[in-house]
Amino acid sequence: MKKLLVLCLIGAFLSCKEDKQEPVAEKTPDIQQYTIEQFMDNESVGNGSFAPDNSKLLVHSNKSGIFNLYEVPTKGGEFKPLTQSDSSSIFAISYFPNDERILFSSDGNGDELDHIYLREPNGNITDLTPFKGAKSNFYGWSDDKSTFYYGSNKRDPRYFDVYEMDITDFSSKLFYQNNDGLDLNGISRNEKYITLSKSLNTNDSDIFLVNRDTNEKTKINSTLSGNSFEDFSVDNKTVYYTTDDGAEFAYLMAYNIETGEKSKVLEKKWDILGASFTDNGNYMTIFVNEDGKNAIEVLDAATMQPIDLPNFGDKSITSVSFSDDENWMRMYVGGSNTPSDLYTYNMKTKEQYKLSNVLNDEINADDLVSAKVVRYKSFDGVEIPAIYYLPKQASENNKVPAMVWVHGGPGGQTRQNFSSLIQYMVNHGYAVLAVNNRGSSGYGKTFYKMDDLNHGEKDLQDCVEGKNWLAKQPEINGDKIGIIGGSYGGYMTMAALTYTPEEFDVGVNIFGVTNWLRTLKSIPPYWESFRESLYLELGDPYSADSVRLKKISPLFHTDKVKKPLIVLQGAQDPRVLQVESDEIVAGVKANGVPVEYVLFEDEGHGFVKKENQIEAYSSILKFLDTYLKEVDKLVDGEIPNTEIEAK
């Protein structure tokens, strides 16, 4: 089940002042509180492409304060820096198949107009897709490894055509011209077949198989359902795809190209999010969204039985991939109370190696909190799943304030992953209930569709009921509960302060939508293939739906806001424009309510630079300490409205 996730929070986070009235040591002698600098010394590592000789891996890391490229020996050792960007983040794609040239991607300070770059072994860098105003996406290597595929909207800003680039002279040729808004999903290894998808709504889509020799197009699915292409078989005879046809959760199917016969391959109790073969086809990797947590299986492709993977105790394998010869596997391993570290695993010798140590050595993982899955009944009896983080210092005799956390989306999902921001808040005495309100993905398609044309209403009530659940917990101070969220979660924050002004005590809006009419009219042109589906869920701003969209847009109702607010925004954000935050701040300020505004000129939809994360999330903690934790000590007018512009 797929849905556009306009999600938000990236990176590691932060600190604030200790409570001088009640020293931490007296309240929690066994729990150390950590500074913002200590939390920001957590590292984030991603990718992990093996070099052709398997001697090292290509990764990206933010250890310099911004994402850059590094390589690290396969059996462990020092991270060798390959780039030194101090502005736009750089993300690894891959080593070249037969040499140590490198592909990477980067945009313009968060504008999401990614380009594909070549880095030569001598350090020279070339933009391979220097198309002004266009976005380019890497789609993978050809079977003979002499070319790679990429998508670009340079011809038509609305649609991504597919090109094939030769890696000897870097000339490109058009592989597939997208004239009808269908999205290319897969290319068979012999290049005879491609698969295309058409979004019908935010849950359902059709999959088409196209024979490039005859141009014959065949629809694979036969019913209105959520369908997603996964992979071609190595022999080019079978299409694998997931579907929720006749079921609540997505399961794996096989489609025989010659006969058209379909057969069920694998079904779980939760959504199968992905399935793919290794290069030689010996293994198939299965990704399952198991109650908000990644569950990964590697199957022997001949028997379709799981192979044994290393056991990491209370940590989980969150991601895997293989070397081209399938002798090595790289894994990311972590949990809700520890960020994911990079490991390698030799498939023959069964030896494993830990390549990174991303949790700051000064932080004791035992001081951090493991997520707990809880469920509560909403106003109409619908069961709402949530992820709960309770500070270790909380007790019935030491009640703590709390925040309701709302994910982005609208069809996102808060999962049992590590979040430096959440852990920092919890470490400093704030409970967090991350609500997966109706409309969230991962809990069946019926639950997923419950918020369609109903945003800011029943889903908001789910958040209010989350607050009510918190207030009943013996360790929570029910008089001090706020709401926080980014993107769609930022909208929910503003909707809560606007339409239920007495329910929450403070609001934290991180680049949240406040004017649906403008946002839906100004979505990036390359979202065209999904635009109609988005309108079906949220409403068409050019139709009679505009009346309702204005009604549920907090910008037009700021006179209702009574509780303190902080707003954070990136000036380069192409999804939620800066004007959204500018205007909501002005409206709330005019209403006489304390409001703080933190604006970053060099960020987009998600703050990726450590110095900006420090500024952003330390501001959040200071705001909460002032207006939630210490609200009883405030004197009217003591703290004025403030604006911070970070360059």
XYZ file of C-alpha atoms in Angstrom:
647
model
C 0.000 0.000 0.000
C 1.648 3.197 -1.164
C 0.843 6.779 -0.321
C 2.626 10.058 -0.890
C 4.634 10.706 2.212
C 5.420 14.385 2.499
C 7.335 13.549 5.614
C 9.623 15.734 7.435
C 12.121 15.108 10.216
C 15.686 14.008 9.262
C 18.801 13.774 11.363
C 20.035 13.871 14.937
C 19.127 16.401 17.599
C 19.613 18.540 20.754
C 19.603 20.237 24.244
C 18.219 22.731 26.718
C 18.746 24.123 30.220
C 18.363 21.929 33.249
C 15.680 22.726 35.815
C 17.552 24.738 38.445
C 14.727 24.454 40.969
C 14.907 20.665 41.138
C 18.377 19.316 40.283
C 18.304 16.349 37.937
C 20.527 14.310 40.236
C 17.942 14.488 43.040
C 15.063 13.400 40.803
C 16.771 10.769 38.699
C 20.035 9.602 40.247
C 20.392 6.756 37.743
C 19.492 8.667 34.565
C 21.919 11.106 32.997
C 20.579 13.993 30.950
C 22.554 14.858 27.854
C 23.337 18.174 26.230
C 22.405 19.224 22.750
C 26.023 18.831 21.665
C 26.085 15.252 22.883
C 22.918 14.333 21.016
C 24.168 16.080 17.901
C 27.318 13.974 18.011
C 25.154 11.036 17.003
C 25.979 10.183 13.413
C 23.687 9.197 10.551
C 25.068 6.771 7.960
C 23.282 5.595 4.815
C 23.616 3.567 1.600
C 26.411 0.981 1.464
C 27.324 0.126 -2.123
C 30.110 -2.460 -2.418
C 33.171 -1.656 -4.516
C 33.689 -4.018 -7.496
C 36.303 -6.035 -5.574
C 34.205 -6.034 -2.363
C 37.079 -4.412 -0.470
C 35.094 -1.392 0.704
C 31.693 0.274 0.755
C 30.464 3.668 -0.381
C 28.313 5.469 2.187
C 27.082 8.930 3.040
C 27.384 10.322 6.551
C 26.654 13.610 8.318
C 29.694 13.339 10.618
C 31.001 16.628 9.136
C 27.738 18.387 9.977
C 26.287 17.815 6.505
C 25.963 14.661 4.409
C 29.086 13.828 2.411
C 30.537 10.729 0.771
C 32.864 8.310 2.540
C 34.286 4.889 1.884
C 34.978 2.321 4.580
C 36.744 -1.078 4.417
C 34.364 -4.041 4.242
C 35.851 -5.564 7.387
C 35.893 -2.273 9.261
C 38.260 0.657 9.614
C 38.425 4.395 9.165
C 35.822 6.305 7.152
C 37.727 8.003 4.332
C 36.082 11.268 3.186
C 35.510 11.593 -0.573
C 33.660 14.929 -0.720
C 33.758 18.068 1.416
C 30.508 19.901 0.728
C 29.607 22.564 3.271
C 26.316 23.596 1.647
C 24.130 21.064 -0.162
C 24.012 17.511 1.163
C 25.550 14.754 -0.969
C 24.025 11.263 -1.052
C 25.706 8.095 -2.311
C 24.241 6.145 -5.221
C 26.792 3.545 -6.262
C 30.299 2.618 -7.273
C 30.564 1.868 -10.973
C 30.238 -1.883 -11.634
C 33.822 -2.433 -12.804
C 35.849 0.450 -11.408
C 35.941 2.908 -8.545
C 34.187 5.815 -10.183
C 31.190 6.911 -8.154
C 27.671 8.187 -8.767
C 26.030 10.467 -6.219
C 23.051 12.820 -6.039
C 22.585 16.299 -4.611
C 20.020 19.078 -4.805
C 20.152 22.820 -4.151
C 19.903 23.238 -0.380
C 16.659 21.301 -0.103
C 14.871 22.416 -3.309
C 14.509 18.690 -4.260
C 15.778 19.293 -7.811
C 18.275 16.432 -7.611
C 21.068 16.005 -10.137
C 23.221 12.919 -10.732
C 26.961 13.501 -10.421
C 30.085 11.560 -11.364
C 33.087 11.509 -9.035
C 36.331 10.305 -10.602
C 38.981 8.505 -8.503
C 41.117 11.662 -8.691
C 38.314 13.662 -7.047
C 37.022 15.466 -10.156
C 33.243 15.906 -10.130
C 30.951 16.269 -13.175
C 27.225 16.991 -13.244
C 25.853 14.311 -15.584
C 22.339 15.805 -15.626
C 22.906 19.586 -15.756
C 19.339 20.386 -16.734
C 18.255 23.686 -15.220
C 15.022 23.477 -13.253
C 14.742 19.711 -13.809
C 14.939 16.781 -11.396
C 16.848 13.571 -12.175
C 16.445 10.211 -10.419
C 18.739 7.175 -10.662
C 16.777 4.059 -11.714
C 19.487 1.386 -11.737
C 22.182 -0.331 -13.814
C 21.573 -2.261 -17.009
C 22.093 -6.017 -16.884
C 25.448 -5.828 -18.707
C 26.511 -2.906 -16.469
C 27.546 -0.757 -19.435
C 24.776 1.812 -18.901
C 22.459 3.099 -16.223
C 18.878 4.326 -16.361
C 17.659 7.607 -14.979
C 14.451 9.603 -15.001
C 14.274 13.294 -15.846
C 11.480 15.809 -16.293
C 13.597 18.106 -18.480
C 11.292 17.657 -21.521
C 8.025 18.151 -19.656
C 8.132 19.376 -16.029
C 5.115 17.197 -15.229
C 6.438 13.822 -16.338
C 9.607 11.778 -15.941
C 10.987 10.330 -19.163
C 13.517 7.513 -18.840
C 16.989 7.757 -20.351
C 19.865 5.320 -20.657
C 23.371 6.751 -20.158
C 26.482 5.067 -21.545
C 29.264 5.070 -18.944
C 32.097 5.229 -21.479
C 31.208 8.562 -23.112
C 28.218 9.574 -20.911
C 25.928 10.031 -23.871
C 22.222 9.564 -23.203
C 19.453 8.115 -25.316
C 15.733 8.180 -24.680
C 14.560 4.816 -23.360
C 10.901 5.611 -22.607
C 8.974 8.805 -23.333
C 6.245 9.445 -20.803
C 3.390 11.117 -22.649
C 0.441 9.856 -20.622
C 1.472 10.375 -17.001
C 2.138 6.709 -16.262
C 5.155 6.081 -14.054
C 7.858 3.621 -15.050
C 8.487 1.115 -12.252
C 10.690 -1.607 -13.661
C 12.821 -2.760 -16.590
C 13.452 -6.424 -17.334
C 17.043 -7.543 -17.501
C 16.789 -8.157 -21.264
C 15.136 -4.708 -21.731
C 12.238 -6.352 -23.591
C 9.657 -5.458 -20.949
C 8.876 -2.491 -18.764
C 6.200 -2.033 -16.136
C 4.175 1.159 -15.737
C 1.790 2.229 -12.998
C -1.167 4.585 -12.929
C -2.300 6.096 -9.644
C -6.088 5.899 -9.259
C -6.293 7.262 -5.731
C -3.905 7.410 -2.796
C -4.325 3.674 -2.146
C -5.177 2.060 -5.473
C -3.176 1.854 -8.677
C -2.995 -0.188 -11.874
C 0.104 -1.994 -13.159
C 0.764 -2.406 -16.884
C 3.269 -4.675 -18.608
C 4.601 -3.296 -21.895
C 6.343 -5.394 -24.550
C 8.865 -2.966 -26.058
C 9.153 -5.060 -29.239
C 5.430 -4.949 -30.022
C 4.279 -1.969 -27.865
C 1.544 -4.257 -26.515
C 0.342 -3.055 -23.110
C -1.340 -5.466 -20.692
C -2.929 -4.570 -17.365
C -1.758 -7.061 -14.755
C -4.272 -6.413 -11.975
C -7.942 -7.171 -12.601
C -9.622 -5.263 -9.767
C -9.482 -1.854 -8.111
C -6.779 -2.439 -5.521
C -3.443 -1.247 -4.234
C -0.777 -2.711 -6.527
C 2.963 -2.137 -6.622
C 5.605 -3.600 -8.942
C 8.492 -5.253 -7.099
C 10.842 -7.022 -9.557
C 11.292 -9.139 -12.673
C 12.629 -12.668 -12.344
C 16.192 -13.131 -13.517
C 14.988 -15.168 -16.530
C 12.620 -12.320 -17.572
C 9.598 -14.636 -17.479
C 7.815 -13.432 -14.339
C 6.658 -10.144 -12.849
C 6.508 -9.957 -9.055
C 4.165 -7.416 -7.500
C 2.322 -6.740 -4.258
C -1.423 -6.260 -4.055
C -4.149 -5.884 -1.437
C -6.791 -7.317 -3.779
C -9.403 -8.919 -1.534
C -7.357 -8.318 1.611
C -6.547 -5.610 4.143
C -2.779 -5.977 3.753
C -0.497 -6.230 0.720
C 0.812 -9.686 -0.239
C 3.260 -10.874 -2.920
C 2.073 -12.180 -6.283
C 3.762 -13.609 -9.394
C 2.531 -12.943 -12.946
C 3.630 -15.314 -15.733
C 4.344 -13.114 -18.745
C 3.760 -15.867 -21.341
C 0.516 -17.312 -19.965
C -0.900 -14.429 -17.939
C -1.335 -16.785 -14.992
C -1.162 -15.227 -11.524
C -0.198 -17.003 -8.306
C 0.235 -15.969 -4.688
C 3.839 -16.206 -3.524
C 3.834 -14.944 0.054
C 1.369 -13.430 2.524
C 1.965 -12.041 6.007
C -0.228 -10.562 8.754
C 1.073 -7.115 7.793
C 1.912 -5.269 4.580
C 4.729 -6.659 2.483
C 6.400 -3.380 1.517
C 8.996 -4.716 -0.875
C 10.492 -7.766 -2.562
C 13.538 -7.899 -4.801
C 16.024 -10.399 -6.218
C 19.775 -10.146 -5.920
C 21.728 -9.678 -9.169
C 22.285 -13.382 -9.774
C 18.857 -14.314 -8.488
C 20.001 -16.560 -5.655
C 18.173 -14.590 -2.964
C 14.973 -12.623 -2.604
C 14.722 -9.967 0.095
C 11.314 -9.357 1.690
C 10.447 -6.215 3.669
C 7.418 -6.311 5.990
C 5.896 -3.408 7.938
C 5.206 -5.281 11.162
C 3.240 -3.018 13.499
C 5.384 -0.016 12.646
C 8.666 -1.927 12.624
C 10.781 -3.344 9.783
C 10.823 -7.117 9.602
C 13.248 -8.425 6.980
C 13.574 -11.899 5.533
C 16.121 -13.119 2.995
C 14.739 -16.098 1.082
C 16.605 -18.767 -0.825
C 15.104 -18.085 -4.248
C 15.175 -21.767 -5.228
C 13.120 -22.894 -2.219
C 11.559 -19.578 -1.135
C 12.532 -20.498 2.419
C 14.188 -17.974 4.783
C 17.908 -18.277 5.346
C 19.417 -17.762 8.787
C 20.478 -14.186 9.509
C 22.640 -12.935 12.380
C 20.872 -12.447 15.698
C 21.256 -8.987 17.211
C 19.151 -9.516 20.331
C 16.805 -6.637 21.040
C 18.018 -4.782 17.938
C 16.545 -5.339 14.494
C 17.965 -5.551 10.987
C 16.382 -2.530 9.330
C 17.896 -2.753 5.830
C 19.967 -5.162 3.720
C 21.609 -5.292 0.307
C 24.142 -7.531 -1.429
C 27.396 -7.262 -3.333
C 27.127 -7.999 -7.056
C 28.643 -11.466 -6.610
C 26.296 -12.112 -3.654
C 29.180 -13.148 -1.385
C 28.632 -10.197 0.957
C 25.577 -8.637 2.554
C 25.478 -5.244 4.206
C 22.990 -4.626 7.014
C 21.766 -1.712 9.082
C 20.948 -2.745 12.639
C 19.257 -0.605 15.284
C 16.240 -0.047 17.475
C 13.977 2.646 18.858
C 16.579 3.463 21.529
C 19.670 3.312 19.319
C 20.362 4.556 15.780
C 21.161 2.005 13.092
C 24.771 0.926 12.655
C 26.279 -0.481 9.470
C 27.404 -4.117 9.443
C 28.758 -6.454 6.784
C 28.201 -10.205 6.688
C 30.098 -12.770 4.655
C 27.584 -15.251 3.233
C 30.187 -18.037 3.015
C 32.191 -17.711 6.226
C 29.254 -16.315 8.290
C 31.593 -13.688 9.738
C 30.119 -10.288 10.521
C 31.778 -6.915 10.997
C 30.528 -3.720 12.606
C 31.603 -0.760 10.479
C 30.093 2.183 12.335
C 29.372 3.359 15.860
C 26.792 6.081 15.293
C 25.623 6.580 18.877
C 27.833 9.114 20.615
C 30.190 7.296 22.998
C 29.229 9.775 25.721
C 25.607 8.612 25.620
C 24.674 5.480 27.521
C 21.990 3.635 25.559
C 20.513 2.486 28.889
C 19.552 6.117 29.560
C 17.447 6.177 26.385
C 13.902 4.863 26.143
C 12.599 1.953 24.076
C 9.381 2.542 22.177
C 6.259 0.791 23.356
C 3.301 0.102 21.047
C -0.015 1.036 22.666
C -3.578 1.230 21.392
C -6.528 3.272 22.568
C -10.127 3.771 21.509
C -11.056 6.989 19.742
C -14.322 8.907 20.139
C -16.223 6.539 17.826
C -14.675 3.273 19.003
C -11.987 3.046 16.288
C -8.783 1.607 17.730
C -5.801 3.916 17.259
C -2.227 2.531 17.336
C 0.510 4.704 18.787
C 4.171 4.591 19.763
C 4.779 5.610 23.387
C 7.978 6.957 24.935
C 7.863 7.454 28.715
C 10.798 9.175 30.454
C 12.605 6.901 32.874
C 12.391 9.601 35.520
C 8.575 9.666 35.293
C 6.536 8.181 38.120
C 3.265 8.694 39.927
C 5.161 10.926 42.338
C 7.032 12.715 39.564
C 4.461 13.386 36.875
C 5.893 14.701 33.601
C 4.488 16.864 30.793
C 3.777 15.188 27.460
C 3.557 15.836 23.726
C 1.292 14.239 21.145
C 3.463 13.660 18.053
C 1.741 13.591 14.622
C 3.526 12.225 11.551
C 3.568 13.695 8.051
C 1.648 12.440 5.092
C -1.308 12.618 5.420
C -0.772 8.889 4.865
C 2.482 8.506 6.752
C 3.213 6.365 9.764
C 5.318 6.909 12.858
C 7.420 3.779 13.181
C 9.566 2.167 15.849
C 12.732 3.827 14.587
C 15.326 5.872 16.433
C 14.647 9.609 16.581
C 17.240 11.859 18.186
C 14.637 14.589 18.644
C 12.179 12.302 20.409
C 14.918 10.774 22.560
C 16.204 14.240 23.449
C 12.745 15.408 24.487
C 12.155 12.248 26.510
C 15.603 12.433 28.104
C 14.710 15.935 29.303
C 11.467 14.849 30.893
C 8.766 14.961 28.188
C 6.666 11.897 27.430
C 5.864 11.463 23.727
C 2.852 9.673 22.269
C 3.350 9.291 18.510
C -0.190 8.857 17.224
C -0.922 6.874 14.070
C -4.337 8.437 13.540
C -6.887 7.083 11.073
C -5.527 7.523 7.571
C -2.078 6.274 8.577
C -0.474 3.565 6.470
C 0.487 0.159 7.810
C -2.753 -0.868 9.527
C -4.875 -2.109 6.637
C -6.511 -0.331 3.712
C -9.810 0.269 5.533
C -8.028 2.220 8.280
C -5.910 3.928 5.622
C -8.923 5.364 3.782
C -10.750 6.579 6.896
C -9.488 10.161 6.621
C -10.318 10.712 2.941
C -12.066 14.095 2.556
C -12.163 14.195 6.351
C -8.915 15.871 7.321
C -8.783 18.127 10.331
C -11.908 16.405 11.644
C -11.964 12.754 12.699
C -8.183 12.393 12.433
C -7.841 15.438 14.669
C -10.216 13.843 17.160
C -7.931 10.799 17.202
C -5.129 13.119 18.345
C -7.360 14.674 21.003
C -8.220 11.193 22.255
C -4.487 10.479 22.342
C -4.147 13.476 24.641
C -6.979 12.124 26.769
C -5.237 8.735 26.946
C -2.055 10.442 28.099
C -3.906 12.411 30.758
C -5.131 9.146 32.302
C -1.630 7.712 32.710
C -0.472 7.945 36.349
C 2.986 9.276 35.371
C 1.640 12.133 33.199
C 0.699 15.651 34.255
C -2.618 15.912 32.437
C -2.585 19.707 32.665
C 0.589 19.988 30.584
C 0.124 18.274 27.218
C 1.073 19.810 23.871
C 1.070 18.748 20.221
C 3.942 18.596 17.712
C 4.281 17.602 14.073
C 5.975 18.256 10.755
C 4.430 18.790 7.302
C 0.962 17.211 7.599
C 1.718 16.800 11.303
C 2.374 20.555 11.358
C -1.056 21.038 9.828
C -2.557 18.864 12.561
C -0.781 20.993 15.144
C -2.361 24.148 13.727
C -5.740 22.433 13.318
C -5.587 21.402 16.980
C -4.802 24.948 18.158
C -7.464 26.379 15.842
C -10.400 23.979 15.974
C -9.874 22.532 19.480
C -8.248 25.569 21.122
C -8.676 24.366 24.709
C -7.365 20.833 24.271
C -3.586 21.322 23.959
C -1.414 23.646 26.003
C 1.213 24.427 23.320
C 1.843 23.709 19.640
C 5.018 22.980 17.670
C 4.471 23.437 13.920
C 7.354 22.224 11.747
C 6.730 23.439 8.152
C 3.046 22.588 8.402
C 0.357 23.267 5.799
C -1.938 26.089 6.891
C -3.695 27.021 3.616
C -4.842 23.931 1.698
C -6.082 25.962 -1.251
C -2.632 27.383 -1.929
C -0.716 24.209 -1.090
C -2.753 21.991 -3.407
C -2.458 24.513 -6.219
C 1.298 24.900 -5.797
C 2.453 21.286 -5.559
C 5.610 20.635 -7.629
C 4.858 19.966 -11.322
C 6.585 16.574 -11.185
C 3.835 15.349 -8.849
C 1.450 15.463 -11.807
C 0.962 11.681 -11.993
C -0.235 11.749 -8.384
C -2.096 15.067 -8.414
C -5.560 13.690 -9.165
C -5.192 11.037 -6.470
C -4.179 13.725 -3.988
C -7.232 15.770 -4.926
C -9.475 12.726 -4.478
C -8.251 12.338 -0.919
C -7.923 15.955 0.185
C -10.206 17.825 -2.205
C -9.904 19.645 -5.533
C -9.043 23.321 -4.916
C -10.513 24.248 -8.298
C -13.943 22.755 -7.539
C -16.672 23.015 -4.943
C -14.237 21.284 -2.601
C -12.581 24.680 -2.194
C -15.269 25.669 0.328
C -14.361 22.801 2.615
C -10.611 23.264 2.027
C -10.884 26.860 3.193
C -12.913 25.761 6.188
C -10.218 23.305 7.329
C -7.296 25.692 6.623
C -6.048 27.141 9.941
C -4.786 30.328 8.272
C -8.337 31.625 7.959
C -9.131 30.970 11.622
C -6.132 32.262 13.559
C -8.445 34.283 15.813
C -9.278 30.973 17.522
C -5.655 30.280 18.583
C -5.137 30.827 22.303
C -2.077 28.753 23.190
C 1.643 29.450 22.645
C 3.076 28.376 19.287
C 6.489 27.859 17.702
C 6.860 27.556 13.906
C 9.919 26.224 12.045
C 10.378 26.541 8.269
C 12.924 26.082 5.456
C 12.969 28.847 2.863
C 13.760 26.402 0.024
C 10.808 24.107 0.792
C 9.022 23.228 -2.496
C 6.160 21.386 -0.791
C 5.076 23.714 1.992
C 6.031 27.196 0.848
C 7.594 29.665 3.258
C 4.599 31.958 2.878
C 2.526 29.309 4.700
C 4.570 29.800 7.861
C 5.037 33.546 7.397
C 1.299 34.120 7.338
C 0.358 31.787 10.182
C 2.950 33.468 12.413
C 1.604 36.915 11.538
C -1.970 35.805 12.153
C -1.288 34.267 15.542
C 0.904 37.177 16.587
C -1.893 39.607 15.715
C -4.112 37.542 17.959
C -1.905 38.412 20.931
C -0.642 34.877 21.506
C 3.047 34.127 22.218
C 4.581 32.868 18.970
C 8.173 32.080 17.986
C 9.413 31.667 14.411
C 12.632 29.937 13.287
C 13.426 30.293 9.569
C 16.328 28.670 7.708
C 17.407 30.153 4.385
C 19.338 27.013 3.366
C 16.880 24.212 4.175
C 13.935 22.599 2.442
C 11.279 20.116 3.567
C 13.375 18.644 6.373
C 16.391 20.063 8.159
C 19.554 18.138 7.239
C 22.410 20.382 8.402
C 23.508 19.704 11.980
C 23.973 23.369 12.869
C 20.406 24.043 11.730
C 19.097 21.007 13.585
C 20.802 22.313 16.726
C 19.151 25.697 16.285
C 15.755 24.248 15.380
C 15.355 21.609 18.015
C 17.047 23.421 20.854
C 14.509 26.162 20.125
C 11.742 23.596 20.486
C 13.055 22.410 23.867
C 13.489 25.939 25.179
C 9.977 26.764 23.998
C 8.551 23.712 25.778
C 10.508 24.425 28.942
C 9.124 27.958 28.932
C 5.505 27.448 27.970
C 4.756 23.883 29.074
C 7.096 22.683 31.796
C 7.478 26.068 33.520
C 4.175 27.638 32.481
C 3.104 28.161 36.085
C 6.137 30.403 36.640
C 5.546 32.677 33.646
C 4.749 36.327 34.185
C 2.506 37.959 31.561
C 4.629 39.736 28.990
C 7.881 38.345 30.351
C 8.826 36.615 27.110
C 7.950 38.455 23.864
C 7.203 37.027 20.435
C 10.497 36.231 18.723
C 11.744 35.502 15.249
C 15.033 33.801 14.424
C 16.420 33.773 10.910
C 19.234 31.263 10.539
C 21.511 31.701 7.548
